[in-house]
JSON list of C-alpha atoms in Angstrom, two decimals:
[
{"chain": "A", "resi": 578, "resn": "MET", "atom": "CA", "xyz": [-23.25, 48.79, 43.44]},
{"chain": "A", "resi": 579, "resn": "GLU", "atom": "CA", "xyz": [-21.12, 51.19, 45.41]},
{"chain": "A", "resi": 580, "resn": "GLN", "atom": "CA", "xyz": [-21.45, 54.98, 44.36]},
{"chain": "A", "resi": 581, "resn": "VAL", "atom": "CA", "xyz": [-18.76, 56.11, 42.22]},
{"chain": "A", "resi": 582, "resn": "TYR", "atom": "CA", "xyz": [-17.26, 59.80, 42.57]},
{"chain": "A", "resi": 583, "resn": "GLY", "atom": "CA", "xyz": [-14.53, 60.83, 40.00]},
{"chain": "A", "resi": 584, "resn": "ALA", "atom": "CA", "xyz": [-12.45, 58.01, 38.33]},
{"chain": "A", "resi": 585, "resn": "VAL", "atom": "CA", "xyz": [-12.05, 54.31, 39.51]},
{"chain": "A", "resi": 586, "resn": "ILE", "atom": "CA", "xyz": [-9.65, 51.89, 37.86]},
{"chain": "A", "resi": 587, "resn": "ASP", "atom": "CA", "xyz": [-11.28, 48.47, 37.89]},
{"chain": "A", "resi": 588, "resn": "SER", "atom": "CA", "xyz": [-9.07, 46.41, 35.35]},
{"chain": "A", "resi": 589, "resn": "GLY", "atom": "CA", "xyz": [-6.01, 46.42, 33.18]},
{"chain": "A", "resi": 590, "resn": "VAL", "atom": "CA", "xyz": [-3.57, 47.40, 35.83]},
{"chain": "A", "resi": 591, "resn": "ALA", "atom": "CA", "xyz": [-2.63, 46.53, 39.66]},
{"chain": "A", "resi": 592, "resn": "ASP", "atom": "CA", "xyz": [-0.03, 47.97, 41.94]},
{"chain": "A", "resi": 593, "resn": "TRP", "atom": "CA", "xyz": [3.47, 46.49, 41.53]},
{"chain": "A", "resi": 594, "resn": "GLN", "atom": "CA", "xyz": [2.53, 45.04, 37.90]},
{"chain": "A", "resi": 595, "resn": "ILE", "atom": "CA", "xyz": [5.19, 44.49, 35.35]},
{"chain": "A", "resi": 596, "resn": "PHE", "atom": "CA", "xyz": [4.13, 44.86, 31.74]},
{"chain": "A", "resi": 597, "resn": "GLN", "atom": "CA", "xyz": [6.12, 42.66, 29.18]},
{"chain": "A", "resi": 598, "resn": "GLN", "atom": "CA", "xyz": [8.22, 44.74, 26.94]},
{"chain": "A", "resi": 599, "resn": "ASP", "atom": "CA", "xyz": [7.93, 44.15, 23.23]},
{"chain": "A", "resi": 600, "resn": "SER", "atom": "CA", "xyz": [10.96, 43.93, 20.74]},
{"chain": "A", "resi": 601, "resn": "ASP", "atom": "CA", "xyz": [11.01, 47.71, 20.46]},
{"chain": "A", "resi": 602, "resn": "GLY", "atom": "CA", "xyz": [11.37, 48.04, 24.34]},
{"chain": "A", "resi": 603, "resn": "THR", "atom": "CA", "xyz": [7.81, 49.41, 25.05]},
{"chain": "A", "resi": 604, "resn": "ALA", "atom": "CA", "xyz": [4.53, 48.10, 26.15]},
{"chain": "A", "resi": 605, "resn": "ASP", "atom": "CA", "xyz": [0.99, 49.08, 25.97]},
{"chain": "A", "resi": 606, "resn": "ILE", "atom": "CA", "xyz": [-1.17, 49.49, 28.93]},
{"chain": "A", "resi": 607, "resn": "SER", "atom": "CA", "xyz": [-4.98, 49.45, 28.93]},
{"chain": "A", "resi": 608, "resn": "PRO", "atom": "CA", "xyz": [-6.56, 50.39, 32.21]},
{"chain": "A", "resi": 609, "resn": "ALA", "atom": "CA", "xyz": [-10.54, 50.91, 32.45]},
{"chain": "A", "resi": 610, "resn": "GLY", "atom": "CA", "xyz": [-13.12, 51.45, 35.10]},
{"chain": "A", "resi": 611, "resn": "ARG", "atom": "CA", "xyz": [-16.03, 53.34, 36.13]},
{"chain": "A", "resi": 612, "resn": "TRP", "atom": "CA", "xyz": [-16.77, 57.29, 36.49]},
{"chain": "A", "resi": 613, "resn": "ALA", "atom": "CA", "xyz": [-19.11, 59.88, 37.54]},
{"chain": "A", "resi": 614, "resn": "GLY", "atom": "CA", "xyz": [-19.11, 63.52, 36.72]},
{"chain": "A", "resi": 615, "resn": "SER", "atom": "CA", "xyz": [-21.31, 66.14, 35.25]},
{"chain": "A", "resi": 616, "resn": "PRO", "atom": "CA", "xyz": [-22.44, 66.00, 31.63]},
{"chain": "A", "resi": 617, "resn": "GLY", "atom": "CA", "xyz": [-19.51, 67.13, 29.44]},
{"chain": "A", "resi": 618, "resn": "SER", "atom": "CA", "xyz": [-16.97, 65.77, 31.92]},
{"chain": "A", "resi": 619, "resn": "ILE", "atom": "CA", "xyz": [-13.71, 64.14, 30.69]},
{"chain": "A", "resi": 620, "resn": "VAL", "atom": "CA", "xyz": [-11.76, 61.30, 32.24]},
{"chain": "A", "resi": 621, "resn": "GLU", "atom": "CA", "xyz": [-8.10, 61.68, 31.76]},
{"chain": "A", "resi": 622, "resn": "VAL", "atom": "CA", "xyz": [-5.17, 59.31, 32.80]},
{"chain": "A", "resi": 623, "resn": "ARG", "atom": "CA", "xyz": [-1.43, 59.91, 32.76]},
{"chain": "A", "resi": 624, "resn": "LEU", "atom": "CA", "xyz": [1.67, 57.89, 33.57]},
{"chain": "A", "resi": 625, "resn": "VAL", "atom": "CA", "xyz": [4.37, 59.51, 35.88]},
{"chain": "A", "resi": 626, "resn": "ARG", "atom": "CA", "xyz": [7.66, 58.63, 37.48]},
{"chain": "A", "resi": 627, "resn": "GLU", "atom": "CA", "xyz": [6.81, 57.34, 40.93]},
{"chain": "A", "resi": 628, "resn": "ASP", "atom": "CA", "xyz": [9.76, 59.14, 42.51]},
{"chain": "A", "resi": 629, "resn": "ASP", "atom": "CA", "xyz": [9.19, 62.65, 41.25]},
{"chain": "A", "resi": 630, "resn": "ALA", "atom": "CA", "xyz": [5.77, 62.71, 39.47]},
{"chain": "A", "resi": 631, "resn": "SER", "atom": "CA", "xyz": [7.33, 63.67, 36.13]},
{"chain": "A", "resi": 632, "resn": "PRO", "atom": "CA", "xyz": [5.67, 62.44, 33.12]},
{"chain": "A", "resi": 633, "resn": "VAL", "atom": "CA", "xyz": [7.22, 59.34, 31.75]},
{"chain": "A", "resi": 634, "resn": "ALA", "atom": "CA", "xyz": [6.91, 60.81, 28.08]},
{"chain": "A", "resi": 635, "resn": "ALA", "atom": "CA", "xyz": [5.02, 63.74, 26.59]},
{"chain": "A", "resi": 636, "resn": "HIS", "atom": "CA", "xyz": [2.53, 61.34, 24.88]},
{"chain": "A", "resi": 637, "resn": "LEU", "atom": "CA", "xyz": [1.52, 59.75, 28.30]},
{"chain": "A", "resi": 638, "resn": "ASN", "atom": "CA", "xyz": [0.68, 63.07, 29.83]},
{"chain": "A", "resi": 639, "resn": "TRP", "atom": "CA", "xyz": [-3.02, 63.56, 30.71]},
{"chain": "A", "resi": 640, "resn": "GLN", "atom": "CA", "xyz": [-4.62, 61.37, 27.81]},
{"chain": "A", "resi": 641, "resn": "ALA", "atom": "CA", "xyz": [-8.31, 61.42, 27.42]},
{"chain": "A", "resi": 642, "resn": "ALA", "atom": "CA", "xyz": [-10.20, 58.29, 27.89]},
{"chain": "A", "resi": 643, "resn": "THR", "atom": "CA", "xyz": [-13.34, 57.00, 26.09]},
{"chain": "A", "resi": 644, "resn": "THR", "atom": "CA", "xyz": [-16.21, 57.54, 28.30]},
{"chain": "A", "resi": 645, "resn": "ASN", "atom": "CA", "xyz": [-19.47, 55.63, 27.99]},
{"chain": "A", "resi": 646, "resn": "ARG", "atom": "CA", "xyz": [-23.05, 56.31, 28.88]},
{"chain": "A", "resi": 647, "resn": "ASP", "atom": "CA", "xyz": [-23.09, 53.40, 31.32]},
{"chain": "A", "resi": 648, "resn": "GLY", "atom": "CA", "xyz": [-20.37, 55.13, 33.47]},
{"chain": "A", "resi": 649, "resn": "THR", "atom": "CA", "xyz": [-17.52, 53.12, 32.15]},
{"chain": "A", "resi": 650, "resn": "TRP", "atom": "CA", "xyz": [-14.03, 54.35, 30.76]},
{"chain": "A", "resi": 651, "resn": "SER", "atom": "CA", "xyz": [-11.12, 52.99, 29.01]},
{"chain": "A", "resi": 652, "resn": "VAL", "atom": "CA", "xyz": [-7.93, 53.90, 27.52]},
{"chain": "A", "resi": 653, "resn": "THR", "atom": "CA", "xyz": [-4.77, 52.51, 26.00]},
{"chain": "A", "resi": 654, "resn": "LEU", "atom": "CA", "xyz": [-1.50, 54.05, 26.78]},
{"chain": "A", "resi": 655, "resn": "LYS", "atom": "CA", "xyz": [0.81, 53.07, 23.99]},
{"chain": "A", "resi": 656, "resn": "ASN", "atom": "CA", "xyz": [4.56, 52.85, 23.63]},
{"chain": "A", "resi": 657, "resn": "VAL", "atom": "CA", "xyz": [5.13, 53.05, 27.40]},
{"chain": "A", "resi": 658, "resn": "PRO", "atom": "CA", "xyz": [8.92, 52.86, 27.56]},
{"chain": "A", "resi": 659, "resn": "ALA", "atom": "CA", "xyz": [10.96, 50.13, 29.59]},
{"chain": "A", "resi": 660, "resn": "GLY", "atom": "CA", "xyz": [11.60, 51.06, 33.01]},
{"chain": "A", "resi": 661, "resn": "GLY", "atom": "CA", "xyz": [9.86, 52.23, 36.03]},
{"chain": "A", "resi": 662, "resn": "LEU", "atom": "CA", "xyz": [8.72, 52.70, 38.77]},
{"chain": "A", "resi": 663, "resn": "TYR", "atom": "CA", "xyz": [5.81, 54.37, 37.27]},
{"chain": "A", "resi": 664, "resn": "ARG", "atom": "CA", "xyz": [2.44, 55.62, 38.69]},
{"chain": "A", "resi": 665, "resn": "LEU", "atom": "CA", "xyz": [-0.95, 55.63, 36.78]},
{"chain": "A", "resi": 666, "resn": "GLU", "atom": "CA", "xyz": [-3.22, 58.70, 37.84]},
{"chain": "A", "resi": 667, "resn": "THR", "atom": "CA", "xyz": [-6.61, 59.42, 36.83]},
{"chain": "A", "resi": 668, "resn": "HIS", "atom": "CA", "xyz": [-9.12, 62.44, 37.31]},
{"chain": "A", "resi": 669, "resn": "VAL", "atom": "CA", "xyz": [-12.33, 63.79, 35.86]},
{"chain": "A", "resi": 670, "resn": "ARG", "atom": "CA", "xyz": [-12.15, 67.26, 34.19]},
{"chain": "A", "resi": 671, "resn": "PRO", "atom": "CA", "xyz": [-15.41, 68.86, 34.07]},
{"chain": "A", "resi": 672, "resn": "ASP", "atom": "CA", "xyz": [-14.69, 70.34, 30.91]},
{"chain": "A", "resi": 673, "resn": "MET", "atom": "CA", "xyz": [-11.61, 71.06, 28.70]},
{"chain": "A", "resi": 674, "resn": "ASN", "atom": "CA", "xyz": [-11.64, 74.87, 29.41]},
{"chain": "A", "resi": 675, "resn": "GLN", "atom": "CA", "xyz": [-10.95, 74.07, 33.27]},
{"chain": "A", "resi": 676, "resn": "PRO", "atom": "CA", "xyz": [-7.21, 73.82, 33.98]},
{"chain": "A", "resi": 677, "resn": "VAL", "atom": "CA", "xyz": [-5.87, 70.60, 34.74]},
{"chain": "A", "resi": 678, "resn": "GLU", "atom": "CA", "xyz": [-4.67, 71.44, 38.14]},
{"chain": "A", "resi": 679, "resn": "TRP", "atom": "CA", "xyz": [-8.25, 71.99, 39.23]},
{"chain": "A", "resi": 680, "resn": "ALA", "atom": "CA", "xyz": [-9.61, 68.74, 38.24]},
{"chain": "A", "resi": 681, "resn": "PRO", "atom": "CA", "xyz": [-10.40, 66.48, 41.16]},
{"chain": "A", "resi": 682, "resn": "ARG", "atom": "CA", "xyz": [-7.81, 63.57, 41.54]},
{"chain": "A", "resi": 683, "resn": "GLY", "atom": "CA", "xyz": [-9.10, 59.98, 40.98]},
{"chain": "A", "resi": 684, "resn": "ASP", "atom": "CA", "xyz": [-7.87, 56.64, 41.37]},
{"chain": "A", "resi": 685, "resn": "MET", "atom": "CA", "xyz": [-4.15, 55.67, 41.15]},
{"chain": "A", "resi": 686, "resn": "ARG", "atom": "CA", "xyz": [-2.05, 52.45, 40.64]},
{"chain": "A", "resi": 687, "resn": "HIS", "atom": "CA", "xyz": [1.60, 52.45, 42.11]},
{"chain": "A", "resi": 688, "resn": "PHE", "atom": "CA", "xyz": [4.92, 50.90, 41.38]},
{"chain": "A", "resi": 689, "resn": "LEU", "atom": "CA", "xyz": [4.37, 49.67, 37.74]},
{"chain": "A", "resi": 690, "resn": "GLY", "atom": "CA", "xyz": [7.03, 48.77, 35.44]},
{"chain": "A", "resi": 691, "resn": "VAL", "atom": "CA", "xyz": [7.78, 47.74, 31.81]},
{"chain": "A", "resi": 692, "resn": "GLY", "atom": "CA", "xyz": [10.47, 45.15, 31.11]},
{"chain": "A", "resi": 693, "resn": "ASP", "atom": "CA", "xyz": [10.87, 41.28, 30.97]},
{"chain": "A", "resi": 694, "resn": "LEU", "atom": "CA", "xyz": [8.92, 38.88, 32.84]},
{"chain": "A", "resi": 695, "resn": "TRP", "atom": "CA", "xyz": [10.66, 35.74, 34.06]},
{"chain": "A", "resi": 696, "resn": "ILE", "atom": "CA", "xyz": [8.75, 32.79, 35.14]},
{"chain": "A", "resi": 697, "resn": "ILE", "atom": "CA", "xyz": [10.10, 30.49, 37.84]},
{"chain": "A", "resi": 698, "resn": "ALA", "atom": "CA", "xyz": [8.14, 27.32, 38.05]},
{"chain": "A", "resi": 699, "resn": "GLY", "atom": "CA", "xyz": [8.25, 24.19, 40.36]},
{"chain": "A", "resi": 700, "resn": "GLN", "atom": "CA", "xyz": [7.43, 23.16, 43.73]},
{"chain": "A", "resi": 701, "resn": "SER", "atom": "CA", "xyz": [9.41, 24.19, 46.91]},
{"chain": "A", "resi": 702, "resn": "ASN", "atom": "CA", "xyz": [12.46, 24.78, 44.94]},
{"chain": "A", "resi": 703, "resn": "SER", "atom": "CA", "xyz": [10.87, 27.82, 42.92]},
{"chain": "A", "resi": 704, "resn": "ALA", "atom": "CA", "xyz": [9.76, 29.25, 46.16]},
{"chain": "A", "resi": 705, "resn": "GLY", "atom": "CA", "xyz": [13.30, 30.28, 47.15]},
{"chain": "A", "resi": 706, "resn": "TYR", "atom": "CA", "xyz": [13.72, 28.42, 50.44]},
{"chain": "A", "resi": 707, "resn": "GLY", "atom": "CA", "xyz": [17.37, 28.22, 51.30]},
{"chain": "A", "resi": 708, "resn": "ARG", "atom": "CA", "xyz": [19.28, 26.25, 53.87]},
{"chain": "A", "resi": 709, "resn": "GLY", "atom": "CA", "xyz": [20.26, 29.18, 56.05]},
{"chain": "A", "resi": 710, "resn": "PRO", "atom": "CA", "xyz": [19.81, 32.76, 56.59]},
{"chain": "A", "resi": 711, "resn": "CYS", "atom": "CA", "xyz": [21.08, 35.25, 54.01]},
{"chain": "A", "resi": 712, "resn": "TYR", "atom": "CA", "xyz": [21.02, 39.13, 53.76]},
{"chain": "A", "resi": 713, "resn": "ASP", "atom": "CA", "xyz": [18.99, 39.73, 50.59]},
{"chain": "A", "resi": 714, "resn": "PRO", "atom": "CA", "xyz": [16.48, 42.61, 51.15]},
{"chain": "A", "resi": 715, "resn": "PRO", "atom": "CA", "xyz": [13.59, 43.55, 48.58]},
{"chain": "A", "resi": 716, "resn": "GLU", "atom": "CA", "xyz": [14.71, 45.46, 45.40]},
{"chain": "A", "resi": 717, "resn": "LEU", "atom": "CA", "xyz": [12.24, 47.86, 44.01]},
{"chain": "A", "resi": 718, "resn": "GLY", "atom": "CA", "xyz": [12.86, 46.80, 40.31]},
{"chain": "A", "resi": 719, "resn": "ILE", "atom": "CA", "xyz": [11.81, 43.01, 41.06]},
{"chain": "A", "resi": 720, "resn": "HIS", "atom": "CA", "xyz": [8.00, 42.05, 41.47]},
{"chain": "A", "resi": 721, "resn": "VAL", "atom": "CA", "xyz": [6.21, 38.79, 41.97]},
{"chain": "A", "resi": 722, "resn": "PHE", "atom": "CA", "xyz": [2.77, 37.56, 41.06]},
{"chain": "A", "resi": 723, "resn": "ASN", "atom": "CA", "xyz": [2.19, 35.86, 44.50]},
{"chain": "A", "resi": 724, "resn": "ASN", "atom": "CA", "xyz": [0.17, 32.77, 45.39]},
{"chain": "A", "resi": 725, "resn": "ALA", "atom": "CA", "xyz": [-2.86, 35.26, 46.23]},
{"chain": "A", "resi": 726, "resn": "MET", "atom": "CA", "xyz": [-2.78, 36.13, 42.54]},
{"chain": "A", "resi": 727, "resn": "LYS", "atom": "CA", "xyz": [-1.76, 39.57, 43.22]},
{"chain": "A", "resi": 728, "resn": "TRP", "atom": "CA", "xyz": [1.31, 41.63, 42.12]},
{"chain": "A", "resi": 729, "resn": "ALA", "atom": "CA", "xyz": [3.75, 42.44, 44.87]},
{"chain": "A", "resi": 730, "resn": "LEU", "atom": "CA", "xyz": [7.32, 43.46, 45.79]},
{"chain": "A", "resi": 731, "resn": "ALA", "atom": "CA", "xyz": [9.38, 40.38, 45.64]},
{"chain": "A", "resi": 732, "resn": "SER", "atom": "CA", "xyz": [11.07, 39.32, 48.71]},
{"chain": "A", "resi": 733, "resn": "GLN", "atom": "CA", "xyz": [12.72, 36.20, 50.49]},
{"chain": "A", "resi": 734, "resn": "PRO", "atom": "CA", "xyz": [10.08, 33.90, 51.60]}
]
């Protein structure tokens, strides 16, 4: 197993991922991973806007995660508002008395969103192949779960 320093995100969120909003226009996001730090260290997670790094909401700014003795951590960010693009950030703070600004940064996930998921299924027609060229550049709010089973920015094939 590789050596871990700080906080690493292993599951629950991937770059470009869109989370389905509920009837209230929010979603819960539950990242988890591994961490290493001195005894008494705290893994913290926050959700910020990708363009200016401002917190998405006050309740989503530097929340303490649950840390376990086996070196894992987890947290659920509740009521994330519809929108994006968002960035998930982590760090390991040696103790609560140390300023947040001094905590070494950890893993991040970029270009997240909360909204509606639309499923387009079928064979070649659902791949978006057309009869001729068209000008249709990628749009930052539209993502795709591709054939490699990864989230990505949607674009013409």
